[in-house]
Coordinates of C-alpha atoms and ligand atoms in Angstrom, one line a residue:
M1 CA 11.2 -6.9 -37.8
Q2 CA 12.3 -6.4 -34.3
D3 CA 16.0 -7.8 -33.3
F4 CA 16.2 -9.7 -29.9
K5 CA 19.9 -9.8 -28.8
N6 CA 20.5 -12.2 -26.0
I7 CA 22.0 -11.4 -22.7
N8 CA 25.5 -9.9 -22.9
Y9 CA 27.1 -12.4 -20.1
E10 CA 30.4 -10.6 -20.1
I11 CA 29.1 -7.0 -19.8
I12 CA 27.1 -7.6 -16.6
E13 CA 30.1 -10.3 -15.4
N14 CA 32.2 -7.3 -16.4
L15 CA 29.8 -4.5 -14.3
R16 CA 29.5 -6.9 -11.4
T17 CA 33.0 -7.2 -10.8
T18 CA 33.5 -3.4 -11.3
D19 CA 30.8 -0.8 -10.8
F20 CA 28.2 -2.7 -9.2
K21 CA 30.1 -5.3 -6.6
K22 CA 28.5 -6.6 -3.6
R23 CA 28.6 -4.6 -1.0
V24 CA 26.5 -5.6 1.8
E25 CA 25.9 -9.5 2.8
G26 CA 22.1 -10.7 3.9
I27 CA 19.8 -8.3 2.3
Q28 CA 16.7 -9.8 1.8
Y29 CA 13.6 -8.8 -0.9
G30 CA 11.2 -8.2 1.7
T31 CA 7.2 -7.5 1.5
A32 CA 8.1 -4.3 0.3
G33 CA 11.3 -5.1 -2.0
F34 CA 14.6 -4.6 -0.7
R35 CA 14.9 -1.8 1.2
T36 CA 17.9 -0.5 3.0
K37 CA 20.6 2.3 3.4
A38 CA 21.0 3.6 -0.1
E39 CA 24.6 3.4 -0.6
D40 CA 24.4 0.0 -0.1
L41 CA 21.3 -0.4 -3.2
V42 CA 23.4 0.2 -6.4
H43 CA 24.4 -3.8 -6.8
V44 CA 21.1 -4.3 -6.3
A45 CA 19.5 -2.4 -8.4
F46 CA 21.5 -4.0 -11.2
A47 CA 21.0 -7.2 -10.4
M48 CA 17.2 -6.2 -10.1
G49 CA 17.4 -4.7 -13.6
I50 CA 18.5 -8.0 -14.9
L51 CA 16.4 -9.9 -13.1
S52 CA 12.8 -7.8 -14.3
V53 CA 14.4 -8.8 -17.8
L54 CA 14.1 -12.2 -17.0
R55 CA 11.0 -11.6 -15.3
S56 CA 9.3 -10.0 -18.2
K57 CA 10.8 -12.6 -20.6
L58 CA 9.3 -15.4 -18.8
K59 CA 5.9 -13.6 -18.7
K60 CA 5.7 -12.4 -22.0
A61 CA 4.7 -9.0 -21.1
A62 CA 5.7 -5.9 -19.6
V63 CA 7.1 -5.8 -16.0
G64 CA 8.0 -2.2 -13.8
I65 CA 10.8 -1.6 -11.0
M66 CA 9.5 1.2 -8.7
I67 CA 12.5 3.1 -6.9
T68 CA 11.7 4.5 -3.7
A69 CA 11.7 3.4 0.2
S70 CA 8.4 5.1 0.8
H71 CA 7.8 5.9 4.4
N72 CA 11.4 5.6 5.2
P73 CA 13.9 8.1 6.0
E74 CA 15.4 10.2 3.0
C75 CA 18.5 8.4 3.5
D76 CA 17.2 5.1 2.6
N77 CA 15.9 3.5 -0.6
G78 CA 14.3 0.8 -2.1
L79 CA 13.3 -1.7 -5.4
K80 CA 10.7 -3.4 -6.1
L81 CA 9.2 -5.5 -9.1
V82 CA 5.8 -5.2 -10.6
D83 CA 4.0 -7.7 -12.0
P84 CA 2.3 -7.7 -15.6
S85 CA -1.1 -7.8 -13.8
G86 CA 0.2 -4.6 -11.2
E87 CA 0.8 -7.0 -8.4
M88 CA 3.5 -7.5 -6.4
L89 CA 6.2 -10.0 -7.5
E90 CA 5.5 -13.3 -6.9
T91 CA 6.3 -14.7 -3.8
A92 CA 8.2 -17.6 -5.6
W93 CA 10.8 -14.6 -7.3
E94 CA 11.2 -13.4 -3.6
K95 CA 13.8 -15.9 -3.4
I96 CA 14.9 -15.7 -6.7
A97 CA 16.1 -12.1 -6.4
T98 CA 17.1 -12.4 -2.9
D99 CA 19.8 -15.2 -3.8
L100 CA 21.0 -13.4 -7.1
V101 CA 21.4 -10.1 -5.1
N102 CA 23.0 -12.5 -2.4
A103 CA 25.7 -14.3 -5.2
D104 CA 29.3 -14.2 -4.7
D105 CA 30.6 -11.3 -7.4
N106 CA 32.0 -14.4 -9.4
N107 CA 29.5 -16.5 -8.9
F108 CA 27.0 -13.6 -10.2
V109 CA 26.7 -14.9 -13.8
P110 CA 26.6 -18.9 -12.9
T111 CA 23.7 -18.3 -10.6
L112 CA 22.2 -15.6 -13.4
R113 CA 22.2 -18.9 -15.8
K114 CA 20.7 -21.1 -12.9
V115 CA 17.6 -19.0 -13.2
I116 CA 17.3 -19.2 -16.6
K117 CA 17.3 -22.4 -16.9
D118 CA 15.7 -23.3 -14.1
Q119 CA 12.7 -21.9 -15.0
G120 CA 12.7 -22.4 -18.7
I121 CA 13.0 -18.3 -20.2
N122 CA 13.8 -18.5 -23.5
E123 CA 16.3 -15.9 -23.6
A124 CA 15.7 -15.1 -27.2
A125 CA 11.8 -13.9 -26.2
P126 CA 11.5 -9.9 -26.3
A127 CA 11.1 -8.1 -22.9
T128 CA 9.8 -4.5 -21.5
I129 CA 10.9 -2.8 -18.6
I130 CA 8.9 0.3 -16.8
L131 CA 10.6 2.3 -14.9
G132 CA 10.1 4.8 -12.2
R133 CA 11.8 6.7 -9.3
D134 CA 10.7 8.6 -6.4
T135 CA 12.1 11.9 -5.8
R136 CA 15.2 11.1 -3.0
K137 CA 18.5 12.0 -3.7
S138 CA 19.9 8.7 -4.4
S139 CA 16.7 7.4 -6.7
P140 CA 18.8 8.4 -10.2
K141 CA 22.0 6.9 -9.6
L142 CA 20.2 3.7 -8.7
A143 CA 17.7 4.3 -12.0
E144 CA 21.2 4.6 -13.7
A145 CA 22.3 0.8 -12.3
A146 CA 18.8 -0.5 -13.5
I147 CA 19.3 0.7 -16.8
K148 CA 23.1 -0.6 -16.8
G149 CA 21.7 -4.1 -16.4
I150 CA 18.3 -3.7 -18.6
D151 CA 20.9 -2.5 -21.4
A152 CA 23.3 -5.6 -20.7
C153 CA 20.1 -7.9 -21.6
H154 CA 18.7 -5.9 -24.7
A155 CA 15.6 -5.4 -23.3
T156 CA 12.7 -2.1 -24.3
L157 CA 13.4 0.4 -21.5
K158 CA 10.7 2.6 -20.6
D159 CA 12.0 4.9 -18.1
F160 CA 9.1 7.1 -17.2
G161 CA 11.4 9.3 -14.7
I162 CA 9.7 10.6 -11.6
V163 CA 6.4 8.7 -10.6
N164 CA 5.0 7.9 -7.0
T165 CA 4.6 4.2 -7.3
P166 CA 0.6 4.0 -7.5
Q167 CA 1.5 5.5 -11.4
L168 CA 4.0 2.9 -11.9
H169 CA 1.2 0.3 -11.1
Y170 CA -1.1 1.7 -13.7
L171 CA 1.5 2.2 -16.4
V172 CA 2.5 -1.1 -16.3
V173 CA -1.0 -2.5 -16.7
A174 CA -2.2 0.1 -19.0
V175 CA 0.8 -0.9 -21.1
N176 CA 0.1 -4.6 -20.8
T177 CA -3.5 -4.0 -21.9
N178 CA -2.5 -1.9 -24.5
G179 CA -4.3 0.2 -23.3
E180 CA -7.5 -0.1 -22.9
Y181 CA -6.9 0.0 -18.2
G182 CA -6.3 3.5 -19.7
D183 CA -3.6 5.5 -21.8
S184 CA -0.7 4.8 -20.8
S185 CA 1.0 7.7 -20.0
L186 CA 1.0 9.9 -17.0
S187 CA -1.7 12.0 -18.6
G188 CA -3.8 9.3 -19.4
Y189 CA -3.5 8.2 -15.9
Y190 CA -4.7 11.8 -14.7
Q191 CA -7.2 11.8 -17.5
K192 CA -8.7 8.6 -16.5
L193 CA -9.1 9.1 -12.7
S194 CA -10.5 13.3 -12.6
T195 CA -12.6 12.7 -15.1
A196 CA -15.0 9.4 -13.6
F197 CA -14.7 11.9 -10.5
K198 CA -15.7 15.3 -12.1
N199 CA -18.4 12.4 -13.9
I200 CA -19.7 11.5 -10.9
R201 CA -19.6 15.1 -8.7
G202 CA -21.9 16.9 -11.8
T203 CA -22.5 20.2 -11.1
R204 CA -23.3 20.4 -7.4
I205 CA -20.0 21.0 -6.0
N206 CA -20.6 21.4 -2.0
N207 CA -23.6 19.2 -0.2
G208 CA -24.7 19.5 3.3
Q209 CA -21.8 18.7 5.5
Y210 CA -19.2 18.6 2.6
S211 CA -17.4 21.1 1.2
A212 CA -15.3 20.4 -1.7
E213 CA -11.6 21.9 -0.5
L214 CA -9.5 20.0 1.8
Q215 CA -5.7 20.5 3.2
L216 CA -2.9 17.9 2.7
D217 CA 0.0 16.5 3.9
A218 CA 2.2 15.4 1.0
A219 CA 5.0 13.9 3.0
N220 CA 7.6 16.1 1.6
G221 CA 7.0 13.1 -1.3
V222 CA 7.2 12.5 -4.8
G223 CA 2.9 12.5 -4.3
A224 CA 3.1 16.2 -3.8
L225 CA 4.0 16.4 -7.7
A226 CA 1.3 14.3 -8.8
V227 CA -1.0 16.1 -6.5
K228 CA 0.0 19.6 -7.8
A229 CA -0.9 17.8 -11.4
F230 CA -3.9 17.1 -9.9
Q231 CA -4.7 20.5 -8.9
E232 CA -5.2 21.5 -12.8
Y233 CA -7.5 18.5 -13.8
L234 CA -9.8 19.3 -10.4
K235 CA -10.3 23.1 -11.1
G236 CA -13.7 24.2 -9.9
F237 CA -14.5 20.8 -8.4
L238 CA -12.0 19.8 -5.7
T239 CA -9.8 22.0 -3.8
V240 CA -6.7 20.8 -2.4
N241 CA -4.7 22.7 -0.4
V242 CA -1.0 21.3 -0.3
C243 CA 1.8 21.1 2.6
N244 CA 4.5 19.5 2.8
D245 CA 4.9 19.4 -0.5
G246 CA 8.6 18.7 -1.0
S247 CA 10.4 21.7 0.5
G248 CA 10.8 20.1 3.8
E249 CA 12.3 16.7 5.0
L250 CA 10.6 14.1 3.5
N251 CA 8.8 11.7 5.8
Y252 CA 10.0 14.1 8.8
M253 CA 7.0 14.2 11.3
C254 CA 4.6 14.2 8.6
G255 CA 3.0 11.3 6.3
A256 CA 0.4 9.2 6.7
D257 CA 2.6 6.7 8.6
Y258 CA 3.9 9.2 11.3
V259 CA 0.2 10.7 11.4
K260 CA -1.3 6.9 12.0
I261 CA 1.5 5.5 14.6
Q262 CA 1.9 8.7 16.4
Q263 CA -2.0 9.8 16.3
V264 CA -0.9 13.4 16.2
P265 CA -1.2 15.9 13.3
P266 CA 2.0 16.2 11.2
L267 CA 4.3 19.4 10.6
N268 CA 3.0 22.5 8.8
V269 CA -1.0 21.4 9.0
V270 CA -2.4 24.7 9.7
S271 CA -5.7 24.6 9.6
K272 CA -8.6 25.8 11.9
P273 CA -11.2 22.9 13.6
N274 CA -12.6 20.5 12.1
V275 CA -11.4 21.3 8.7
R276 CA -11.2 18.1 6.6
C277 CA -6.9 17.1 6.6
V278 CA -5.5 14.3 4.7
S279 CA -2.1 12.8 5.0
I280 CA -0.3 10.7 2.3
D281 CA 3.1 8.4 2.3
G282 CA 6.4 8.9 1.1
D283 CA 5.3 7.6 -2.0
A284 CA 1.6 8.1 -2.3
D285 CA 0.5 4.6 -1.9
R286 CA -1.0 5.1 1.5
I287 CA -3.5 7.9 3.2
V288 CA -5.4 8.6 6.8
Y289 CA -7.6 11.7 7.0
F290 CA -7.8 14.0 10.3
Y291 CA -9.0 17.0 12.0
T292 CA -8.9 18.4 15.3
D293 CA -12.1 19.5 16.9
E294 CA -12.9 23.1 18.6
N295 CA -11.3 21.1 21.9
N296 CA -7.9 20.6 20.2
K297 CA -8.8 17.0 20.3
F298 CA -7.1 14.8 17.5
H299 CA -9.3 12.6 15.3
L300 CA -7.8 9.8 13.0
L301 CA -9.8 8.0 10.3
D302 CA -7.9 5.5 9.3
G303 CA -7.7 2.6 6.3
D304 CA -10.2 0.5 8.7
R305 CA -12.7 3.9 7.8
I306 CA -12.1 4.0 4.7
A307 CA -12.8 0.8 3.6
T308 CA -16.0 0.4 5.8
L309 CA -16.8 3.6 4.1
V310 CA -16.2 2.2 0.9
A311 CA -18.5 -1.0 1.2
E312 CA -20.9 0.8 2.8
Y313 CA -21.8 2.6 -0.3
L314 CA -21.0 -0.2 -3.0
K315 CA -23.5 -1.9 -1.3
G316 CA -25.9 0.6 -1.7
L317 CA -25.2 1.6 -5.1
L318 CA -25.2 -2.5 -6.1
Q319 CA -28.7 -2.4 -4.0
E320 CA -30.5 0.3 -6.0
S321 CA -29.0 -1.1 -9.2
Q322 CA -30.3 -4.7 -8.3
L323 CA -27.7 -6.3 -9.5
S324 CA -26.4 -9.8 -7.1
L325 CA -22.5 -9.4 -7.2
N326 CA -21.1 -10.3 -4.3
I327 CA -18.7 -7.8 -1.9
G328 CA -15.9 -8.9 0.7
L329 CA -13.5 -6.9 2.5
V330 CA -10.6 -8.2 3.3
Q331 CA -8.5 -6.2 6.6
T332 CA -5.3 -7.7 8.7
A333 CA -4.4 -8.1 12.6
Y334 CA -4.2 -4.1 12.8
A335 CA -7.8 -3.2 11.9
N336 CA -9.3 -2.2 14.7
G337 CA -11.6 -4.6 16.6
G338 CA -14.3 -1.9 16.4
S339 CA -14.3 -1.2 12.6
T340 CA -14.5 -5.5 12.7
D341 CA -17.1 -5.8 14.4
Y342 CA -19.4 -2.9 12.7
I343 CA -18.1 -4.7 9.4
K344 CA -20.0 -7.9 10.7
N345 CA -22.8 -6.9 12.5
N346 CA -24.1 -3.4 11.2
L347 CA -23.2 -3.5 7.6
K348 CA -23.1 -7.7 7.1
V349 CA -20.7 -7.6 4.7
P350 CA -17.9 -10.8 4.6
V351 CA -14.4 -10.1 6.5
A352 CA -11.5 -12.2 6.1
C353 CA -7.7 -11.9 7.8
V354 CA -4.8 -12.4 6.3
S355 CA -1.0 -11.7 6.9
T356 CA 0.0 -8.4 6.6
G357 CA 1.8 -6.7 3.2
V358 CA -0.2 -5.8 0.0
K359 CA 0.3 -9.5 -2.0
H360 CA -2.2 -11.1 1.1
L361 CA -5.2 -8.7 0.6
H362 CA -4.8 -8.3 -2.9
H363 CA -4.6 -12.1 -3.8
K364 CA -8.0 -12.8 -1.4
A365 CA -9.6 -9.8 -2.4
L366 CA -9.4 -11.1 -6.0
E367 CA -12.1 -14.1 -4.3
F368 CA -15.0 -11.7 -4.3
D369 CA -17.2 -9.9 -7.4
I370 CA -16.3 -7.2 -5.8
G371 CA -12.9 -7.0 -3.0
I372 CA -11.8 -4.2 -0.9
Y373 CA -9.1 -4.6 1.1
F374 CA -6.7 -1.8 3.1
E375 CA -4.9 -1.8 5.7
A376 CA -5.6 0.2 8.9
N377 CA -2.1 1.8 7.8
G378 CA -4.0 3.0 4.8
H379 CA -2.6 0.8 2.3
G380 CA -5.9 -0.2 0.2
T381 CA -7.9 0.3 -3.1
I382 CA -10.9 -2.3 -4.6
I383 CA -10.8 -4.6 -7.0
F384 CA -13.5 -5.7 -9.9
K385 CA -13.4 -9.1 -11.4
D386 CA -13.7 -8.5 -14.9
S387 CA -17.0 -10.3 -15.4
A388 CA -18.5 -7.8 -12.6
M389 CA -17.3 -5.2 -14.6
K390 CA -19.0 -6.2 -17.4
V391 CA -22.2 -6.9 -15.8
I392 CA -22.0 -3.9 -14.2
R393 CA -21.6 -1.7 -17.8
D394 CA -23.8 -4.1 -19.3
A395 CA -26.7 -3.1 -16.6
A396 CA -25.8 0.9 -17.7
K397 CA -27.4 0.4 -20.7
D398 CA -30.0 -2.0 -20.2
K399 CA -33.0 -0.7 -21.9
N400 CA -35.5 -2.9 -19.5
T401 CA -34.6 -2.0 -16.0
T402 CA -36.1 1.6 -14.4
E403 CA -34.0 4.0 -14.4
S404 CA -32.7 4.6 -10.8
Q405 CA -31.3 1.0 -11.5
R406 CA -30.0 2.1 -14.9
K407 CA -28.4 5.7 -12.8
A408 CA -27.0 3.6 -10.3
A409 CA -25.3 1.0 -12.5
A410 CA -23.8 4.4 -14.5
K411 CA -22.5 5.9 -11.4
M412 CA -20.8 2.6 -10.9
T413 CA -18.9 2.2 -14.3
D414 CA -17.6 6.2 -12.9
V415 CA -16.9 4.8 -9.7
I416 CA -14.9 1.8 -11.2
D417 CA -12.7 4.6 -13.4
V418 CA -11.9 6.5 -10.0
I419 CA -10.1 3.4 -8.8
N420 CA -6.8 2.6 -9.1
Q421 CA -7.4 -1.3 -9.3
T422 CA -3.7 -2.1 -9.5
V423 CA -2.6 -0.9 -6.1
G424 CA -3.4 1.1 -3.0
D425 CA -3.4 4.7 -4.3
A426 CA -3.8 7.1 -2.5
L427 CA -4.8 10.0 -4.4
S428 CA -7.2 7.6 -6.1
D429 CA -8.7 6.5 -2.8
M430 CA -8.9 10.0 -2.1
L431 CA -10.9 11.0 -5.2
L432 CA -13.3 8.1 -3.8
V433 CA -13.3 8.8 -0.4
E434 CA -14.2 12.8 -1.4
T435 CA -16.7 11.1 -4.1
I436 CA -19.0 9.2 -0.8
L437 CA -18.7 12.1 1.3
H438 CA -20.2 14.2 -1.0
A439 CA -23.1 12.2 -2.1
K440 CA -23.6 11.6 1.6
G441 CA -23.2 15.4 2.7
W442 CA -21.0 14.4 5.3
N443 CA -18.1 15.9 7.2
L444 CA -15.5 13.9 9.0
S445 CA -17.4 12.9 11.9
D446 CA -20.5 12.3 10.6
W447 CA -18.8 9.5 9.0
E448 CA -16.7 9.0 12.5
E449 CA -20.0 8.4 13.9
S450 CA -20.7 5.7 12.2
Y451 CA -18.2 3.5 14.7
N452 CA -15.8 3.6 17.8
D453 CA -12.8 2.9 17.3
L454 CA -11.1 1.3 20.3
P455 CA -8.0 3.2 21.8
N456 CA -5.3 1.1 20.6
R457 CA -1.0 1.7 20.6
Q458 CA 2.2 0.2 18.7
L459 CA 5.6 -0.1 19.7
K460 CA 8.6 -1.2 18.6
V461 CA 10.9 -3.9 20.8
K462 CA 14.3 -4.4 19.3
V463 CA 15.5 -7.7 20.0
Q464 CA 18.5 -9.7 19.4
D465 CA 16.9 -11.5 16.3
R466 CA 13.8 -10.7 15.0
N467 CA 12.9 -13.7 13.6
A468 CA 13.0 -15.4 17.6
I469 CA 9.1 -14.5 16.6
E470 CA 6.9 -17.2 14.3
T471 CA 3.1 -16.2 13.8
A472 CA 0.0 -18.5 12.7
D473 CA -3.3 -17.3 12.1
A474 CA -2.5 -14.2 9.8
E475 CA -0.2 -13.1 12.8
R476 CA -3.1 -13.3 15.5
L477 CA -1.3 -16.4 16.8
C478 CA 2.6 -16.5 18.5
V479 CA 4.1 -20.1 18.0
K480 CA 7.4 -19.2 18.7
P481 CA 9.4 -18.5 21.6
K482 CA 7.3 -20.8 23.1
G483 CA 5.2 -20.0 26.4
L484 CA 5.0 -16.2 24.2
Q485 CA 1.3 -16.5 23.2
E486 CA 0.6 -17.7 27.0
Q487 CA 1.8 -14.9 28.3
I488 CA -0.2 -12.3 25.5
D489 CA -2.9 -14.0 26.5
D490 CA -3.2 -13.7 30.3
L491 CA -2.1 -9.9 29.4
V492 CA -4.8 -9.3 27.2
K493 CA -7.8 -11.5 29.8
Q494 CA -7.2 -8.9 32.5
Y495 CA -8.5 -5.5 30.4
S496 CA -12.2 -5.5 28.6
R497 CA -12.2 -5.7 24.8
G498 CA -8.4 -6.5 24.9
R499 CA -6.3 -7.5 22.0
S500 CA -2.8 -7.8 21.3
F501 CA -0.4 -9.1 18.8
V502 CA 3.3 -9.2 17.9
R503 CA 4.9 -10.3 14.6
P504 CA 8.8 -9.2 13.7
S505 CA 8.7 -6.5 10.9
G506 CA 8.8 -7.4 7.1
T507 CA 10.9 -3.9 6.7
E508 CA 12.6 -3.2 9.8
D509 CA 14.8 -4.2 12.2
I510 CA 12.4 -4.9 14.9
V511 CA 9.5 -6.7 15.9
R512 CA 5.8 -4.3 16.4
V513 CA 3.4 -4.7 19.2
Y514 CA -0.4 -4.2 18.3
A515 CA -2.6 -3.8 21.3
E516 CA -5.9 -2.5 21.8
C517 CA -8.5 -2.3 24.6
E518 CA -11.7 -0.7 25.6
N519 CA -10.1 2.0 28.2
A520 CA -7.6 4.4 26.6
A521 CA -5.7 5.1 29.6
D522 CA -4.8 1.0 29.9
V523 CA -4.3 0.4 26.7
E524 CA -0.7 2.1 26.4
K525 CA -0.2 -0.6 29.7
L526 CA -1.3 -3.3 27.9
A527 CA 1.2 -1.9 25.1
A528 CA 4.3 -1.7 27.5
E529 CA 3.3 -5.4 29.4
V530 CA 3.1 -7.1 25.9
A531 CA 6.4 -5.4 24.8
V532 CA 8.0 -6.4 28.2
A533 CA 6.9 -10.0 27.4
V534 CA 8.5 -9.8 24.1
Y535 CA 11.9 -8.8 25.0
N536 CA 12.4 -11.5 27.7
L537 CA 11.3 -14.3 25.8
A538 CA 12.7 -13.2 22.2
N539 CA 15.9 -12.7 23.7
G540 CA 15.8 -16.0 26.4
I541 CA 15.3 -14.5 29.4
G542 CA 12.5 -16.1 31.0
P543 CA 10.1 -17.4 30.9
K544 CA 9.6 -14.9 33.0
P545 CA 5.9 -14.3 34.5
V546 CA 5.5 -10.7 34.0
V547 CA 1.5 -10.5 35.1
P548 CA 1.7 -7.3 36.8
S549 CA -1.9 -7.0 38.7
K550 CA -4.3 -4.9 37.2
M551 CA -4.8 -1.7 39.4
Ligands
16G1 C1 5.4 -3.0 3.3 C2 3.9 -3.4 2.7 C3 2.5 -2.8 3.4 C4 3.2 -3.0 4.6 C5 4.2 -2.8 5.8 C6 4.5 -3.4 6.9 C7 3.8 -3.5 0.7 C8 3.7 -3.2 -0.8 N1 3.9 -2.9 1.6 O1 5.3 -1.2 3.0 O2 1.5 -3.4 3.0 O3 1.6 -2.7 5.7 O4 5.2 -3.3 4.4 O5 5.5 -3.3 7.6 O6 3.4 -4.8 0.7 P1 5.9 -3.7 8.6 O7 6.2 -5.2 8.0 O8 7.2 -2.8 9.1 O9 5.1 -3.8 9.7
ZN2 ZN1 4.2 4.0 1.0

């Protein structure tokens, strides 16, 4: 029998008032957990170590802690908790986390006791924490602080050291399903995804316009390690040439976020025209594809493209296998209007729009038998209901159907195993896209031909208080400050296929502006005009009629 010792409040109080004193006020658990300057996070890490134990005791399952600040600069860091099913921390607990971290040092233990009482947590219950961190210089110190918190609660710690975000999510689910989802080790992760990929690829490595080689920009982040590990498993099936592999500055002019926002290739990708390139972000949960053509024009294939490619492919496999499972696609307001029109009019797949942030997309996607969700920034995955996976697996073995039906179902079972269903996973998504391009015999320009993106632009506006902006209808409508939505409507009206929305960032102290319209020359102007309207109204300068007539 294991001896479950209770939480040691004395040690906690002692540490909180010495090594892990509160450093800053008002830090918030946002869409990506806590994220700020690394030196301000040490006390946060300690508190999160403790809170993860409470969460684990409550849920009677392992909970994850990931230390990373994704695409932020090296000086930043962050912490997020991963729920037992691999999902983001439940929303109600974001406030609990925020309150605990911001409690005054001498009020920390009482706050902790209150959480335990309010949530009805059994202190004597066992707890297991899965810990992972990225390659930032500040990460070991934060991991150490979290471990101090975990140890003070006498929980079981499984420290996986350096991993990327999707690997940590995978490990949490693998542990909680006793290996049913996959072996709970990094080698289990590589093995599961690469075996399924190789099964589908078979012996024909190249096909039509598709060649099994690509360039990968790893943002100088933790993802580079996973790519290198994958190279071994994929030998002979896919050649991945890595640049920005950690030898340069993290996220500096490289990575998926940079490439998507700036719409330019990253530093150090030296490739011939029309070569297939991908950029992943600093913690490997986002991916975009791109290439530069013979006229040196840059082409981006983002999360919207991946979602449509996958939707079409899975729809085809369902038709071939004659399984009546429903597929749905989930996007955010950032999805290009071109992609949404294509999904509705050509793919004829139901499409939903939700607020930014993985938890919103993930929850909505759970409503479908097969839910495909992607943010335009390249974060996304595909989730299959347990019942849908059973139907597919049974169909692969069903002797009463035709061989082609069985084959399509069998292919889908491998597709399921290529996918990291627990969260957006850049490398799993890459293997899936490579599978589909290979099946179709496509290069990137073939893929790009399915629909045209509308020219688009994103801007950041610094205002006194970004919370002056409030939105509704999945962030497509601005309800505060008064009059701003009317101004946006007036501006948008002047541009063919114009659309624009604004929202306060959840990760930076700014307001984001998105604009798209038919004409590339106009989109900068539309974005700038909306940005001016935001600046004026959010700072209380206005309402000012910034409605310049279009020339
Ligand atoms: C976080 C979100 C990401 C979202 C981004 C928006 C998670 C795990 N990550 O990185 O999905 O796109 O925030 O950032 O939910 P913003 O609020 O600064 O625009
Ligand atoms: Zn990320």
